[in-house]
Structures are given as structure tokens and as C-alpha cells.
PDB file of C-alpha atoms in Angstrom:
ATOM      1  CA  MET L   1     -90.172  36.711 -57.281  1.00 90.00           C
ATOM      2  CA  PRO L   2     -88.983  38.095 -60.622  1.00 94.00           C
ATOM      3  CA  LEU L   3     -90.198  41.186 -62.390  1.00 95.00           C
ATOM      4  CA  SER L   4     -93.176  40.872 -64.690  1.00 97.00           C
ATOM      5  CA  PRO L   5     -92.416  39.745 -68.268  1.00 96.00           C
ATOM      6  CA  PRO L   6     -91.092  42.712 -70.286  1.00 97.00           C
ATOM      7  CA  ALA L   7     -92.266  43.956 -73.632  1.00 97.00           C
ATOM      8  CA  GLU L   8     -90.287  42.871 -76.681  1.00 98.00           C
ATOM      9  CA  ARG L   9     -87.012  44.725 -76.476  1.00 98.00           C
ATOM     10  CA  GLU L  10     -83.322  44.914 -77.344  1.00 98.00           C
ATOM     11  CA  LYS L  11     -80.594  45.205 -74.732  1.00 98.00           C
ATOM     12  CA  LEU L  12     -78.283  48.152 -75.360  1.00 98.00           C
ATOM     13  CA  HIS L  13     -76.384  48.881 -72.167  1.00 98.00           C
ATOM     14  CA  GLU L  14     -75.227  47.143 -69.010  1.00 98.00           C
ATOM     15  CA  ARG L  15     -73.756  48.676 -65.868  1.00 98.00           C
ATOM     16  CA  THR L  16     -72.461  46.462 -63.113  1.00 98.00           C
ATOM     17  CA  ILE L  17     -71.401  47.741 -59.734  1.00 98.00           C
ATOM     18  CA  VAL L  18     -69.733  45.437 -57.221  1.00 98.00           C
ATOM     19  CA  LEU L  19     -69.271  46.625 -53.645  1.00 98.00           C
ATOM     20  CA  GLU L  20     -67.351  44.721 -50.962  1.00 98.00           C
ATOM     21  CA  GLY L  21     -66.338  45.383 -47.344  1.00 98.00           C
ATOM     22  CA  PHE L  22     -63.284  43.890 -45.633  1.00 98.00           C
ATOM     23  CA  ARG L  23     -61.845  43.948 -42.117  1.00 98.00           C
ATOM     24  CA  ARG L  24     -58.089  44.318 -42.271  1.00 98.00           C
ATOM     25  CA  ALA L  25     -55.503  42.697 -39.989  1.00 98.00           C
ATOM     26  CA  ASP L  26     -54.491  46.159 -38.714  1.00 97.00           C
ATOM     27  CA  GLY L  27     -58.005  46.910 -37.462  1.00 96.00           C
ATOM     28  CA  LEU L  28     -59.001  49.208 -40.299  1.00 98.00           C
ATOM     29  CA  PHE L  29     -61.648  48.426 -42.955  1.00 98.00           C
ATOM     30  CA  ASP L  30     -61.447  48.510 -46.752  1.00 98.00           C
ATOM     31  CA  ILE L  31     -64.534  49.331 -48.804  1.00 98.00           C
ATOM     32  CA  GLU L  32     -63.967  48.484 -52.465  1.00 98.00           C
ATOM     33  CA  ALA L  33     -66.045  49.218 -55.512  1.00 98.00           C
ATOM     34  CA  ARG L  34     -65.895  48.381 -59.235  1.00 98.00           C
ATOM     35  CA  LEU L  35     -68.060  49.972 -61.899  1.00 98.00           C
ATOM     36  CA  THR L  36     -68.214  48.610 -65.435  1.00 98.00           C
ATOM     37  CA  ASP L  37     -70.273  49.912 -68.388  1.00 98.00           C
ATOM     38  CA  THR L  38     -70.628  47.908 -71.597  1.00 98.00           C
ATOM     39  CA  LYS L  39     -72.695  48.212 -74.807  1.00 98.00           C
ATOM     40  CA  THR L  40     -74.131  45.452 -76.913  1.00 98.00           C
ATOM     41  CA  TYR L  41     -73.015  47.136 -80.155  1.00 98.00           C
ATOM     42  CA  ALA L  42     -69.770  48.484 -81.598  1.00 98.00           C
ATOM     43  CA  PHE L  43     -69.252  52.229 -81.920  1.00 97.00           C
ATOM     44  CA  ALA L  44     -66.484  54.631 -82.892  1.00 97.00           C
ATOM     45  CA  ASN L  45     -64.513  56.509 -80.266  1.00 97.00           C
ATOM     46  CA  GLU L  46     -62.065  59.318 -81.086  1.00 95.00           C
ATOM     47  CA  ASP L  47     -59.481  58.242 -78.478  1.00 97.00           C
ATOM     48  CA  ARG L  48     -59.897  54.467 -78.550  1.00 96.00           C
ATOM     49  CA  GLY L  49     -60.879  53.784 -82.170  1.00 95.00           C
ATOM     50  CA  GLU L  50     -63.702  51.240 -82.035  1.00 96.00           C
ATOM     51  CA  VAL L  51     -65.264  50.126 -78.770  1.00 97.00           C
ATOM     52  CA  ARG L  52     -66.486  46.582 -79.351  1.00 98.00           C
ATOM     53  CA  PRO L  53     -69.621  44.912 -77.929  1.00 98.00           C
ATOM     54  CA  GLY L  54     -68.936  43.810 -74.345  1.00 98.00           C
ATOM     55  CA  GLU L  55     -65.721  45.858 -74.103  1.00 98.00           C
ATOM     56  CA  PRO L  56     -65.840  48.203 -71.120  1.00 98.00           C
ATOM     57  CA  LEU L  57     -66.551  51.813 -71.975  1.00 98.00           C
ATOM     58  CA  HIS L  58     -66.118  52.685 -68.325  1.00 98.00           C
ATOM     59  CA  GLY L  59     -64.123  50.584 -65.904  1.00 98.00           C
ATOM     60  CA  MET L  60     -63.415  52.258 -62.543  1.00 98.00           C
ATOM     61  CA  LEU L  61     -62.225  50.938 -59.209  1.00 98.00           C
ATOM     62  CA  MET L  62     -62.004  52.584 -55.814  1.00 98.00           C
ATOM     63  CA  ARG L  63     -60.882  51.623 -52.338  1.00 98.00           C
ATOM     64  CA  LEU L  64     -61.810  53.564 -49.198  1.00 98.00           C
ATOM     65  CA  THR L  65     -59.830  52.653 -46.116  1.00 98.00           C
ATOM     66  CA  ILE L  66     -61.715  53.704 -43.000  1.00 98.00           C
ATOM     67  CA  ASP L  67     -61.362  53.338 -39.245  1.00 97.00           C
ATOM     68  CA  ALA L  68     -63.916  52.177 -36.710  1.00 95.00           C
ATOM     69  CA  GLU L  69     -65.385  55.684 -36.527  1.00 95.00           C
ATOM     70  CA  LEU L  70     -65.994  55.751 -40.268  1.00 97.00           C
ATOM     71  CA  THR L  71     -63.260  58.296 -40.905  1.00 98.00           C
ATOM     72  CA  VAL L  72     -61.483  57.905 -44.232  1.00 98.00           C
ATOM     73  CA  VAL L  73     -57.833  57.046 -43.713  1.00 98.00           C
ATOM     74  CA  ALA L  74     -57.013  56.735 -47.418  1.00 98.00           C
ATOM     75  CA  CYS L  75     -58.718  56.660 -50.780  1.00 98.00           C
ATOM     76  CA  GLU L  76     -57.337  55.105 -53.928  1.00 98.00           C
ATOM     77  CA  ALA L  77     -59.005  55.288 -57.341  1.00 98.00           C
ATOM     78  CA  VAL L  78     -58.104  53.696 -60.679  1.00 98.00           C
ATOM     79  CA  THR L  79     -59.601  54.153 -64.133  1.00 98.00           C
ATOM     80  CA  GLU L  80     -58.893  51.134 -66.317  1.00 98.00           C
ATOM     81  CA  HIS L  81     -61.316  52.031 -69.101  1.00 98.00           C
ATOM     82  CA  ALA L  82     -62.740  55.421 -70.111  1.00 98.00           C
ATOM     83  CA  PRO L  83     -63.995  57.136 -73.238  1.00 97.00           C
ATOM     84  CA  TYR L  84     -61.102  59.636 -73.189  1.00 97.00           C
ATOM     85  CA  ALA L  85     -57.352  59.171 -72.733  1.00 97.00           C
ATOM     86  CA  ILE L  86     -57.328  62.081 -70.275  1.00 97.00           C
ATOM     87  CA  CYS L  87     -59.752  60.461 -67.783  1.00 97.00           C
ATOM     88  CA  PRO L  88     -57.264  58.459 -65.685  1.00 98.00           C
ATOM     89  CA  ALA L  89     -55.233  61.601 -64.937  1.00 98.00           C
ATOM     90  CA  ILE L  90     -57.802  62.776 -62.343  1.00 98.00           C
ATOM     91  CA  THR L  91     -57.773  59.677 -60.126  1.00 98.00           C
ATOM     92  CA  PRO L  92     -55.010  60.928 -57.749  1.00 98.00           C
ATOM     93  CA  ASN L  93     -57.353  63.721 -56.670  1.00 98.00           C
ATOM     94  CA  PHE L  94     -59.483  61.184 -54.773  1.00 98.00           C
ATOM     95  CA  ALA L  95     -56.729  60.921 -52.149  1.00 98.00           C
ATOM     96  CA  ALA L  96     -58.128  64.278 -50.935  1.00 98.00           C
ATOM     97  CA  LEU L  97     -61.023  62.371 -49.302  1.00 98.00           C
ATOM     98  CA  ALA L  98     -58.714  61.324 -46.482  1.00 98.00           C
ATOM     99  CA  GLY L  99     -59.893  62.867 -43.234  1.00 98.00           C
ATOM    100  CA  LEU L 100     -63.617  63.001 -44.148  1.00 98.00           C
ATOM    101  CA  ARG L 101     -66.020  61.122 -41.955  1.00 97.00           C
ATOM    102  CA  ILE L 102     -68.845  59.092 -43.418  1.00 97.00           C
ATOM    103  CA  GLY L 103     -72.062  60.463 -41.962  1.00 94.00           C
ATOM    104  CA  PRO L 104     -74.602  63.232 -42.552  1.00 93.00           C
ATOM    105  CA  GLY L 105     -73.398  65.554 -45.328  1.00 96.00           C
ATOM    106  CA  TRP L 106     -70.996  62.949 -46.720  1.00 97.00           C
ATOM    107  CA  MET L 107     -71.833  63.464 -50.363  1.00 97.00           C
ATOM    108  CA  ARG L 108     -71.798  67.241 -49.990  1.00 97.00           C
ATOM    109  CA  ALA L 109     -68.294  67.065 -48.535  1.00 98.00           C
ATOM    110  CA  VAL L 110     -67.203  64.644 -51.268  1.00 98.00           C
ATOM    111  CA  LYS L 111     -68.387  66.988 -53.996  1.00 97.00           C
ATOM    112  CA  GLU L 112     -66.576  69.920 -52.369  1.00 98.00           C
ATOM    113  CA  ARG L 113     -63.280  67.999 -52.733  1.00 98.00           C
ATOM    114  CA  VAL L 114     -63.689  65.995 -55.922  1.00 98.00           C
ATOM    115  CA  GLY L 115     -66.862  67.197 -57.574  1.00 97.00           C
ATOM    116  CA  GLY L 116     -67.114  68.716 -61.070  1.00 97.00           C
ATOM    117  CA  VAL L 117     -63.818  69.260 -62.865  1.00 97.00           C
ATOM    118  CA  LYS L 118     -61.880  68.141 -59.769  1.00 97.00           C
ATOM    119  CA  GLY L 119     -63.021  64.524 -60.183  1.00 97.00           C
ATOM    120  CA  CYS L 120     -64.822  61.908 -62.263  1.00 98.00           C
ATOM    121  CA  THR L 121     -68.616  61.677 -62.366  1.00 96.00           C
ATOM    122  CA  HIS L 122     -68.624  57.855 -62.179  1.00 97.00           C
ATOM    123  CA  LEU L 123     -66.150  57.604 -59.317  1.00 98.00           C
ATOM    124  CA  VAL L 124     -68.027  60.270 -57.389  1.00 98.00           C
ATOM    125  CA  GLU L 125     -71.301  58.333 -57.922  1.00 96.00           C
ATOM    126  CA  LEU L 126     -69.736  55.253 -56.343  1.00 98.00           C
ATOM    127  CA  LEU L 127     -69.087  57.111 -53.071  1.00 98.00           C
ATOM    128  CA  GLY L 128     -72.780  57.137 -52.089  1.00 97.00           C
ATOM    129  CA  PRO L 129     -73.294  53.370 -52.089  1.00 98.00           C
ATOM    130  CA  MET L 130     -69.770  52.885 -50.719  1.00 98.00           C
ATOM    131  CA  ALA L 131     -70.762  54.851 -47.653  1.00 98.00           C
ATOM    132  CA  THR L 132     -73.731  52.662 -46.916  1.00 96.00           C
ATOM    133  CA  VAL L 133     -71.581  49.547 -47.479  1.00 98.00           C
ATOM    134  CA  ALA L 134     -69.133  51.053 -44.978  1.00 98.00           C
ATOM    135  CA  PHE L 135     -71.945  51.180 -42.448  1.00 95.00           C
ATOM    136  CA  GLN L 136     -72.975  47.614 -43.209  1.00 95.00           C
ATOM    137  CA  THR L 137     -69.369  46.388 -42.990  1.00 97.00           C
ATOM    138  CA  THR L 138     -68.770  47.981 -39.572  1.00 95.00           C
ATOM    139  CA  VAL L 139     -71.997  46.625 -38.119  1.00 91.00           C
ATOM    140  CA  VAL L 140     -69.799  43.824 -36.756  1.00 89.00           C
ATOM    141  CA  LEU L 141     -68.332  46.358 -34.264  1.00 88.00           C
ATOM    142  CA  ARG L 142     -71.766  47.345 -32.950  1.00 81.00           C
ATOM    143  CA  ARG L 143     -73.664  44.072 -33.049  1.00 79.00           C
ATOM    144  CA  ASN L 144     -72.888  43.027 -29.484  1.00 73.00           C
ATOM    145  CA  ARG L 145     -72.996  46.451 -27.848  1.00 77.00           C
ATOM    146  CA  PRO L 146     -75.791  46.671 -25.250  1.00 78.00           C
ATOM    147  CA  ALA L 147     -78.597  48.957 -26.405  1.00 76.00           C
ATOM    148  CA  ASP L 148     -79.995  51.712 -24.192  1.00 82.00           C
ATOM    149  CA  PRO L 149     -83.601  50.620 -23.633  1.00 82.00           C
ATOM    150  CA  ALA L 150     -84.618  54.260 -23.052  1.00 84.00           C
ATOM    151  CA  LYS L 151     -83.480  55.415 -26.483  1.00 90.00           C
ATOM    152  CA  PRO L 152     -85.398  54.648 -29.674  1.00 91.00           C
ATOM    153  CA  PRO L 153     -83.456  52.302 -31.963  1.00 86.00           C
ATOM    154  CA  ALA L 154     -81.521  54.169 -34.623  1.00 82.00           C
ATOM    155  CA  LEU L 155     -83.309  52.188 -37.384  1.00 86.00           C
ATOM    156  CA  LEU L 156     -86.756  53.267 -36.269  1.00 92.00           C
ATOM    157  CA  ASN L 157     -88.723  54.716 -39.248  1.00 93.00           C
ATOM    158  CA  THR L 158     -85.768  54.477 -41.648  1.00 90.00           C
ATOM    159  CA  CYS L 159     -87.698  52.205 -44.015  1.00 94.00           C
ATOM    160  CA  HIS L 160     -90.979  50.320 -44.498  1.00 93.00           C
ATOM    161  CA  ALA L 161     -89.829  47.345 -42.474  1.00 95.00           C
ATOM    162  CA  TYR L 162     -88.822  49.473 -39.484  1.00 94.00           C
ATOM    163  CA  ALA L 163     -91.970  51.640 -39.430  1.00 95.00           C
ATOM    164  CA  ALA L 164     -92.994  52.318 -35.848  1.00 94.00           C
ATOM    165  CA  ASP L 165     -96.520  51.091 -36.579  1.00 93.00           C
ATOM    166  CA  GLY L 166     -95.364  47.878 -38.268  1.00 93.00           C
ATOM    167  CA  PRO L 167     -94.969  44.286 -37.092  1.00 94.00           C
ATOM    168  CA  ILE L 168     -91.140  44.264 -36.920  1.00 95.00           C
ATOM    169  CA  VAL L 169     -90.980  47.138 -34.454  1.00 94.00           C
ATOM    170  CA  ALA L 170     -93.844  45.623 -32.454  1.00 94.00           C
ATOM    171  CA  ARG L 171     -91.887  42.407 -32.150  1.00 95.00           C
ATOM    172  CA  ARG L 172     -88.353  43.763 -31.579  1.00 91.00           C
ATOM    173  CA  TRP L 173     -88.968  47.063 -29.756  1.00 92.00           C
ATOM    174  CA  PRO L 174     -92.570  46.977 -28.469  1.00 92.00           C
ATOM    175  CA  GLN L 175     -91.922  49.966 -26.161  1.00 93.00           C
ATOM    176  CA  PHE L 176     -91.462  52.142 -29.279  1.00 94.00           C
ATOM    177  CA  ALA L 177     -94.325  50.744 -31.326  1.00 93.00           C
ATOM    178  CA  THR L 178     -97.180  53.031 -32.320  1.00 92.00           C
ATOM    179  CA  PRO L 179    -100.762  52.325 -33.464  1.00 89.00           C
ATOM    180  CA  ARG L 180    -101.228  51.637 -37.149  1.00 85.00           C
ATOM    181  CA  GLY L 181    -101.209  54.866 -39.223  1.00 75.00           C
ATOM    182  CA  GLU L 182     -99.366  57.023 -36.752  1.00 70.00           C
ATOM    183  CA  THR L 183     -95.863  56.644 -38.167  1.00 61.00           C
ATOM    184  CA  ALA L 184     -94.396  59.975 -39.182  1.00 55.00           C
ATOM    185  CA  ALA L 185     -93.782  60.391 -42.913  1.00 50.00           C
ATOM    186  CA  GLY L 186     -90.256  61.128 -44.018  1.00 45.00           C
ATOM    187  CA  ASP L 187     -87.472  60.378 -46.457  1.00 42.00           C
ATOM    188  CA  ALA L 188     -85.243  57.577 -45.133  1.00 43.00           C
ATOM    189  CA  GLY L 189     -82.605  57.804 -47.821  1.00 46.00           C
ATOM    190  CA  THR L 190     -78.851  57.480 -47.737  1.00 48.00           C
ATOM    191  CA  ASP L 191     -78.355  60.397 -45.332  1.00 53.00           C
ATOM    192  CA  ALA L 192     -80.754  58.810 -42.821  1.00 50.00           C
ATOM    193  CA  VAL L 193     -78.810  55.582 -42.919  1.00 50.00           C
ATOM    194  CA  LEU L 194     -75.551  57.442 -42.553  1.00 57.00           C
ATOM    195  CA  GLU L 195     -76.917  59.451 -39.661  1.00 52.00           C
ATOM    196  CA  THR L 196     -77.794  56.193 -38.029  1.00 47.00           C
ATOM    197  CA  ALA L 197     -74.198  55.055 -38.518  1.00 47.00           C
ATOM    198  CA  GLY L 198     -72.924  58.284 -37.052  1.00 52.00           C
ATOM    199  CA  ARG L 199     -74.998  58.059 -33.901  1.00 50.00           C
ATOM    200  CA  ARG L 200     -73.982  54.460 -33.262  1.00 48.00           C
ATOM    201  CA  THR L 201     -70.254  54.880 -33.878  1.00 46.00           C
ATOM    202  CA  ARG L 202     -70.129  57.837 -31.509  1.00 47.00           C
ATOM    203  CA  ARG L 203     -71.442  55.759 -28.604  1.00 46.00           C
TER     204      ARG L 203
END
């Protein structure tokens, strides 16, 4: 179902982010991202002259290579389009992410290594959704592992669909279902999903 009809308006900006996960022949996984920003109007830029409608203002790519435990083996970043000529010079810094493990505290660790003047705002922003795509990509490794019936499922209460007092949990994991209205409130954001990934990959 689409959104409701908007008010009369003029489109000014478009950002597209494409995220993909791949299993490599060597057993590692590649998580790739592309971010593109465009405007619908032309404007002057000191380093590039005129940026035309539809021409990327920002065009960034990144590849995280990870192992089955969600540890970063390598990180490669490229800036194809930026508002300043100096921007691409910082991309080699993202190789410093090698050795980090995707899990709780991921973004904090990322910002310690490539945050602020040590990195690029847009490339750093990509590393949050790339982490959740890493989890989704490596689900294939965990899909057929037998679950411990005594342990609550890692997805329990991480979102509306997996609320302990909802119909999905009642159907899939009835032993962990609770009466309507007794689900504990909480924020099931990116860190919760990554913590889920961390618990399952350590099994």
C-alpha cells in the first residue's frame, strides 16, 4: 500500500543507497554499499564549477569483507563524486576497520577509528546499515543450526512482529509467548539486531 497522496510539492533532492551481500568462493563474505546524492537543480561549486541536475554531488562506494564470525577482514572505500577535491584522500583510512567485529558497540568502534576528521561522514553513515546487511547475509550459515528449545529465540521482542505477546511468537515459539500486554518495552534498534547476530555467531 503506498503512502497517502502528498501535498503539492517540488522535488529537490534524492539519495539512493544500495546494499548487497555476497558469499565468496573462499568462504568469506562481501558486503557492498553505494550512496548517491543528486539535486534537481544546477548550482555552483567552488571545486567542480557547476553541478548539474541529476549529476551526483556525493557518490561513495564501500566494501566490507567479513568472515563467518562477522569480523572485518578488509575494508575498501572509494569516493567517485564529492563536493570538494580533497574528499577522496581520506578513503584509505577505512582500511583501519580491519579486525573489528560487527556486534554490540559496532558504530562506537567505527567512529573511534574513522569518525570526525579521520573519515567521511557519508561513508561512516553507511556502516550502520552495512552491519545489519552483514547479519542478513550470514543468516545462511545459521539457518539450519538446531535451536536450543530451552533458550528464548534471539529475535524475541526485537520488533513489533516478534513481540512475545503477539501472534508470530505464539505460532513459532509458543513456550515463550506471553499474555497480551505483558511484553517488556524497549528499543530494538540496530544494536539489538547486532547483538542478536553476535549471540548466534558465537554458538
